[in-house]
């Protein structure tokens, strides 16, 4: 039996779900981002209690098919951008379509209908969040970041970054350094 969970995007979330499953006596379960696969089955009471307890931790057990599909799309994007060591050279559309087993146009239309933004916009927002994270860690320069995230050029990355954040990547990085210096002065 597969159960889908909304907002489950980190290892910490996976650990919380594991703990909740153990607390409920559900032992034979595989937990992945946005998904629990229960091998032995689950009672209706256990499912209700799991749903209620997950809500307390900010996670939501999904019931309707569109919500489940949207969560699968979001998890595929998150996995590809935030959890892969480096992005594959494969198009996002091909990757998502292959991973979920649906035509990309169907996925994109469903995503837009439910979320109110295009799937492409969601991907760009996530890529910019990853750029911000990499800029803050200060391990890679902008050229390396643009290569790592499959941007065609540093200029393309910078344009998208400014469009989403209102700041240039270099100014964003300067703000980080200013904040650190201000903290040291305290």
PDB file of C-alpha atoms in Angstrom:
ATOM      1  CA  UNK A   1       0.000   0.000   0.000  1.00  0.00           C
ATOM      2  CA  UNK A   2       1.346   3.420  -0.955  1.00  0.00           C
ATOM      3  CA  UNK A   3       0.521   6.569   0.986  1.00  0.00           C
ATOM      4  CA  UNK A   4       1.473  10.026  -0.236  1.00  0.00           C
ATOM      5  CA  UNK A   5       2.508  12.859   2.051  1.00  0.00           C
ATOM      6  CA  UNK A   6       2.475  16.568   1.310  1.00  0.00           C
ATOM      7  CA  UNK A   7       5.333  18.849   2.453  1.00  0.00           C
ATOM      8  CA  UNK A   8       7.706  15.926   3.001  1.00  0.00           C
ATOM      9  CA  UNK A   9      10.868  17.350   1.459  1.00  0.00           C
ATOM     10  CA  UNK A  10      13.792  16.618   3.778  1.00  0.00           C
ATOM     11  CA  UNK A  11      15.571  13.891   5.698  1.00  0.00           C
ATOM     12  CA  UNK A  12      14.184  15.346   8.910  1.00  0.00           C
ATOM     13  CA  UNK A  13      10.649  14.831   7.589  1.00  0.00           C
ATOM     14  CA  UNK A  14      11.493  11.243   6.696  1.00  0.00           C
ATOM     15  CA  UNK A  15      12.787  10.654  10.225  1.00  0.00           C
ATOM     16  CA  UNK A  16       9.616  12.115  11.742  1.00  0.00           C
ATOM     17  CA  UNK A  17       7.473   9.831   9.575  1.00  0.00           C
ATOM     18  CA  UNK A  18       9.605   6.799  10.522  1.00  0.00           C
ATOM     19  CA  UNK A  19       9.128   7.611  14.206  1.00  0.00           C
ATOM     20  CA  UNK A  20       5.382   8.010  13.797  1.00  0.00           C
ATOM     21  CA  UNK A  21       5.106   4.707  11.941  1.00  0.00           C
ATOM     22  CA  UNK A  22       7.056   2.943  14.694  1.00  0.00           C
ATOM     23  CA  UNK A  23       4.871   4.563  17.354  1.00  0.00           C
ATOM     24  CA  UNK A  24       1.788   3.189  15.571  1.00  0.00           C
ATOM     25  CA  UNK A  25       3.331  -0.281  15.316  1.00  0.00           C
ATOM     26  CA  UNK A  26       3.708  -0.140  11.539  1.00  0.00           C
ATOM     27  CA  UNK A  27       7.064  -1.822  11.097  1.00  0.00           C
ATOM     28  CA  UNK A  28       7.378  -2.962   7.490  1.00  0.00           C
ATOM     29  CA  UNK A  29       7.403   0.383   5.703  1.00  0.00           C
ATOM     30  CA  UNK A  30       9.690   2.093   3.206  1.00  0.00           C
ATOM     31  CA  UNK A  31       9.780   5.882   3.581  1.00  0.00           C
ATOM     32  CA  UNK A  32      10.886   8.120   0.728  1.00  0.00           C
ATOM     33  CA  UNK A  33      10.321  11.796  -0.059  1.00  0.00           C
ATOM     34  CA  UNK A  34       6.563  12.253  -0.215  1.00  0.00           C
ATOM     35  CA  UNK A  35       5.849   8.531  -0.097  1.00  0.00           C
ATOM     36  CA  UNK A  36       5.366   5.712   2.383  1.00  0.00           C
ATOM     37  CA  UNK A  37       5.129   2.176   1.071  1.00  0.00           C
ATOM     38  CA  UNK A  38       3.623  -0.098   3.709  1.00  0.00           C
ATOM     39  CA  UNK A  39       4.313  -3.750   3.002  1.00  0.00           C
ATOM     40  CA  UNK A  40       2.072  -5.383   5.633  1.00  0.00           C
ATOM     41  CA  UNK A  41      -0.994  -3.147   5.342  1.00  0.00           C
ATOM     42  CA  UNK A  42      -2.563  -0.616   7.676  1.00  0.00           C
ATOM     43  CA  UNK A  43      -5.875  -0.514   9.517  1.00  0.00           C
ATOM     44  CA  UNK A  44      -8.366   2.318   9.059  1.00  0.00           C
ATOM     45  CA  UNK A  45      -7.712   3.383  12.676  1.00  0.00           C
ATOM     46  CA  UNK A  46      -3.944   3.469  12.114  1.00  0.00           C
ATOM     47  CA  UNK A  47      -4.441   5.525   8.949  1.00  0.00           C
ATOM     48  CA  UNK A  48      -6.629   8.076  10.760  1.00  0.00           C
ATOM     49  CA  UNK A  49      -4.176   8.344  13.641  1.00  0.00           C
ATOM     50  CA  UNK A  50      -1.235   8.641  11.232  1.00  0.00           C
ATOM     51  CA  UNK A  51      -3.045  11.404   9.336  1.00  0.00           C
ATOM     52  CA  UNK A  52      -3.829  13.338  12.536  1.00  0.00           C
ATOM     53  CA  UNK A  53      -0.310  12.980  13.942  1.00  0.00           C
ATOM     54  CA  UNK A  54       1.361  13.949  10.671  1.00  0.00           C
ATOM     55  CA  UNK A  55      -0.743  17.123  10.591  1.00  0.00           C
ATOM     56  CA  UNK A  56       0.669  18.071  14.003  1.00  0.00           C
ATOM     57  CA  UNK A  57       4.176  17.972  12.505  1.00  0.00           C
ATOM     58  CA  UNK A  58       3.208  20.005   9.430  1.00  0.00           C
ATOM     59  CA  UNK A  59       2.848  17.040   7.078  1.00  0.00           C
ATOM     60  CA  UNK A  60      -0.353  16.051   5.337  1.00  0.00           C
ATOM     61  CA  UNK A  61      -1.509  12.609   4.239  1.00  0.00           C
ATOM     62  CA  UNK A  62      -3.019  13.041   0.774  1.00  0.00           C
ATOM     63  CA  UNK A  63      -6.230  11.402  -0.370  1.00  0.00           C
ATOM     64  CA  UNK A  64      -7.271  12.788  -3.771  1.00  0.00           C
ATOM     65  CA  UNK A  65      -5.504  11.815  -6.988  1.00  0.00           C
ATOM     66  CA  UNK A  66      -4.711  15.333  -8.239  1.00  0.00           C
ATOM     67  CA  UNK A  67      -3.098  16.302  -4.939  1.00  0.00           C
ATOM     68  CA  UNK A  68      -1.057  13.129  -5.019  1.00  0.00           C
ATOM     69  CA  UNK A  69       0.079  13.832  -8.588  1.00  0.00           C
ATOM     70  CA  UNK A  70       1.023  17.442  -7.738  1.00  0.00           C
ATOM     71  CA  UNK A  71       3.031  16.225  -4.763  1.00  0.00           C
ATOM     72  CA  UNK A  72       4.798  13.668  -6.956  1.00  0.00           C
ATOM     73  CA  UNK A  73       5.680  16.439  -9.427  1.00  0.00           C
ATOM     74  CA  UNK A  74       6.986  18.688  -6.657  1.00  0.00           C
ATOM     75  CA  UNK A  75       9.030  15.835  -5.185  1.00  0.00           C
ATOM     76  CA  UNK A  76      10.512  15.004  -8.604  1.00  0.00           C
ATOM     77  CA  UNK A  77      11.567  18.641  -9.060  1.00  0.00           C
ATOM     78  CA  UNK A  78      12.950  18.822  -5.510  1.00  0.00           C
ATOM     79  CA  UNK A  79      14.809  15.559  -5.950  1.00  0.00           C
ATOM     80  CA  UNK A  80      16.342  16.626  -9.243  1.00  0.00           C
ATOM     81  CA  UNK A  81      17.393  20.104  -8.113  1.00  0.00           C
ATOM     82  CA  UNK A  82      18.102  19.851  -4.406  1.00  0.00           C
ATOM     83  CA  UNK A  83      19.082  16.247  -3.770  1.00  0.00           C
ATOM     84  CA  UNK A  84      21.059  15.243  -6.852  1.00  0.00           C
ATOM     85  CA  UNK A  85      24.831  15.645  -6.609  1.00  0.00           C
ATOM     86  CA  UNK A  86      24.726  17.384  -9.968  1.00  0.00           C
ATOM     87  CA  UNK A  87      21.852  17.911 -12.347  1.00  0.00           C
ATOM     88  CA  UNK A  88      21.586  15.474 -15.172  1.00  0.00           C
ATOM     89  CA  UNK A  89      21.817  16.880 -18.671  1.00  0.00           C
ATOM     90  CA  UNK A  90      18.296  15.587 -19.268  1.00  0.00           C
ATOM     91  CA  UNK A  91      15.510  18.154 -19.769  1.00  0.00           C
ATOM     92  CA  UNK A  92      13.295  18.693 -16.744  1.00  0.00           C
ATOM     93  CA  UNK A  93      10.283  17.857 -18.878  1.00  0.00           C
ATOM     94  CA  UNK A  94      11.781  14.531 -19.998  1.00  0.00           C
ATOM     95  CA  UNK A  95      12.941  13.687 -16.469  1.00  0.00           C
ATOM     96  CA  UNK A  96       9.579  14.440 -14.824  1.00  0.00           C
ATOM     97  CA  UNK A  97       7.631  12.671 -17.549  1.00  0.00           C
ATOM     98  CA  UNK A  98       9.862   9.583 -17.362  1.00  0.00           C
ATOM     99  CA  UNK A  99       9.893   9.541 -13.542  1.00  0.00           C
ATOM    100  CA  UNK A 100       6.110   9.822 -13.188  1.00  0.00           C
ATOM    101  CA  UNK A 101       5.066   7.916 -16.305  1.00  0.00           C
ATOM    102  CA  UNK A 102       2.799  10.634 -17.703  1.00  0.00           C
ATOM    103  CA  UNK A 103       2.966  12.940 -20.698  1.00  0.00           C
ATOM    104  CA  UNK A 104       4.654  16.207 -19.712  1.00  0.00           C
ATOM    105  CA  UNK A 105       1.854  18.345 -21.180  1.00  0.00           C
ATOM    106  CA  UNK A 106      -0.684  16.574 -18.976  1.00  0.00           C
ATOM    107  CA  UNK A 107       1.536  17.029 -15.916  1.00  0.00           C
ATOM    108  CA  UNK A 108       2.199  20.693 -16.681  1.00  0.00           C
ATOM    109  CA  UNK A 109      -1.488  21.454 -17.306  1.00  0.00           C
ATOM    110  CA  UNK A 110      -2.578  19.669 -14.119  1.00  0.00           C
ATOM    111  CA  UNK A 111       0.124  21.462 -12.111  1.00  0.00           C
ATOM    112  CA  UNK A 112      -0.914  24.896 -13.448  1.00  0.00           C
ATOM    113  CA  UNK A 113      -4.584  24.193 -12.828  1.00  0.00           C
ATOM    114  CA  UNK A 114      -4.028  23.200  -9.196  1.00  0.00           C
ATOM    115  CA  UNK A 115      -1.114  25.439  -8.142  1.00  0.00           C
ATOM    116  CA  UNK A 116      -1.864  28.606 -10.121  1.00  0.00           C
ATOM    117  CA  UNK A 117       1.672  28.827 -11.539  1.00  0.00           C
ATOM    118  CA  UNK A 118       3.256  26.978 -14.398  1.00  0.00           C
ATOM    119  CA  UNK A 119       5.444  23.974 -13.801  1.00  0.00           C
ATOM    120  CA  UNK A 120       8.269  25.836 -15.549  1.00  0.00           C
ATOM    121  CA  UNK A 121       7.925  28.726 -13.072  1.00  0.00           C
ATOM    122  CA  UNK A 122       8.028  26.248 -10.176  1.00  0.00           C
ATOM    123  CA  UNK A 123      11.212  24.692 -11.582  1.00  0.00           C
ATOM    124  CA  UNK A 124      12.840  28.116 -11.997  1.00  0.00           C
ATOM    125  CA  UNK A 125      11.914  29.138  -8.436  1.00  0.00           C
ATOM    126  CA  UNK A 126      13.471  25.925  -7.111  1.00  0.00           C
ATOM    127  CA  UNK A 127      16.602  26.396  -9.195  1.00  0.00           C
ATOM    128  CA  UNK A 128      16.990  29.948  -7.850  1.00  0.00           C
ATOM    129  CA  UNK A 129      16.574  28.642  -4.280  1.00  0.00           C
ATOM    130  CA  UNK A 130      19.400  26.205  -5.002  1.00  0.00           C
ATOM    131  CA  UNK A 131      21.511  29.059  -6.431  1.00  0.00           C
ATOM    132  CA  UNK A 132      20.907  31.062  -3.243  1.00  0.00           C
ATOM    133  CA  UNK A 133      21.941  28.081  -1.137  1.00  0.00           C
ATOM    134  CA  UNK A 134      25.119  27.560  -3.174  1.00  0.00           C
ATOM    135  CA  UNK A 135      25.965  31.280  -3.004  1.00  0.00           C
ATOM    136  CA  UNK A 136      25.587  31.233   0.772  1.00  0.00           C
ATOM    137  CA  UNK A 137      27.897  28.247   1.159  1.00  0.00           C
ATOM    138  CA  UNK A 138      30.541  30.179  -0.789  1.00  0.00           C
ATOM    139  CA  UNK A 139      32.069  26.994  -2.205  1.00  0.00           C
ATOM    140  CA  UNK A 140      31.347  27.618  -5.892  1.00  0.00           C
ATOM    141  CA  UNK A 141      31.615  30.715  -8.042  1.00  0.00           C
ATOM    142  CA  UNK A 142      28.768  31.803 -10.319  1.00  0.00           C
ATOM    143  CA  UNK A 143      30.246  30.093 -13.376  1.00  0.00           C
ATOM    144  CA  UNK A 144      30.470  26.787 -11.511  1.00  0.00           C
ATOM    145  CA  UNK A 145      26.944  27.212 -10.163  1.00  0.00           C
ATOM    146  CA  UNK A 146      25.533  27.939 -13.624  1.00  0.00           C
ATOM    147  CA  UNK A 147      27.264  24.822 -14.973  1.00  0.00           C
ATOM    148  CA  UNK A 148      26.108  22.667 -12.046  1.00  0.00           C
ATOM    149  CA  UNK A 149      22.463  23.739 -12.540  1.00  0.00           C
ATOM    150  CA  UNK A 150      22.561  23.397 -16.359  1.00  0.00           C
ATOM    151  CA  UNK A 151      22.150  27.076 -17.195  1.00  0.00           C
ATOM    152  CA  UNK A 152      23.178  27.972 -20.731  1.00  0.00           C
ATOM    153  CA  UNK A 153      25.279  30.842 -19.381  1.00  0.00           C
ATOM    154  CA  UNK A 154      26.055  32.903 -16.297  1.00  0.00           C
ATOM    155  CA  UNK A 155      24.063  35.737 -17.881  1.00  0.00           C
ATOM    156  CA  UNK A 156      20.965  33.501 -18.139  1.00  0.00           C
ATOM    157  CA  UNK A 157      21.313  32.469 -14.490  1.00  0.00           C
ATOM    158  CA  UNK A 158      21.805  36.107 -13.418  1.00  0.00           C
ATOM    159  CA  UNK A 159      18.738  37.247 -15.373  1.00  0.00           C
ATOM    160  CA  UNK A 160      16.524  34.580 -13.810  1.00  0.00           C
ATOM    161  CA  UNK A 161      17.979  35.259 -10.359  1.00  0.00           C
ATOM    162  CA  UNK A 162      17.239  38.980 -10.620  1.00  0.00           C
ATOM    163  CA  UNK A 163      13.744  38.356 -11.989  1.00  0.00           C
ATOM    164  CA  UNK A 164      12.877  36.084  -9.019  1.00  0.00           C
ATOM    165  CA  UNK A 165      14.715  37.819  -6.153  1.00  0.00           C
ATOM    166  CA  UNK A 166      14.988  41.408  -7.369  1.00  0.00           C
ATOM    167  CA  UNK A 167      18.744  41.245  -6.702  1.00  0.00           C
ATOM    168  CA  UNK A 168      21.765  40.306  -8.746  1.00  0.00           C
ATOM    169  CA  UNK A 169      23.610  37.187  -7.550  1.00  0.00           C
ATOM    170  CA  UNK A 170      26.684  39.247  -6.654  1.00  0.00           C
ATOM    171  CA  UNK A 171      24.610  41.744  -4.628  1.00  0.00           C
ATOM    172  CA  UNK A 172      22.874  38.829  -2.863  1.00  0.00           C
ATOM    173  CA  UNK A 173      26.268  37.417  -1.935  1.00  0.00           C
ATOM    174  CA  UNK A 174      27.426  40.859  -0.696  1.00  0.00           C
ATOM    175  CA  UNK A 175      24.355  41.072   1.564  1.00  0.00           C
ATOM    176  CA  UNK A 176      25.339  37.750   3.111  1.00  0.00           C
ATOM    177  CA  UNK A 177      28.835  39.034   3.843  1.00  0.00           C
ATOM    178  CA  UNK A 178      27.457  42.274   5.313  1.00  0.00           C
ATOM    179  CA  UNK A 179      25.118  40.313   7.599  1.00  0.00           C
ATOM    180  CA  UNK A 180      27.978  38.127   8.801  1.00  0.00           C
ATOM    181  CA  UNK A 181      30.139  41.185   9.479  1.00  0.00           C
ATOM    182  CA  UNK A 182      27.293  42.839  11.413  1.00  0.00           C
ATOM    183  CA  UNK A 183      26.870  39.697  13.530  1.00  0.00           C
ATOM    184  CA  UNK A 184      30.590  39.671  14.306  1.00  0.00           C
ATOM    185  CA  UNK A 185      30.390  43.335  15.431  1.00  0.00           C
ATOM    186  CA  UNK A 186      27.754  42.453  18.035  1.00  0.00           C
TER     187      UNK A 186
END
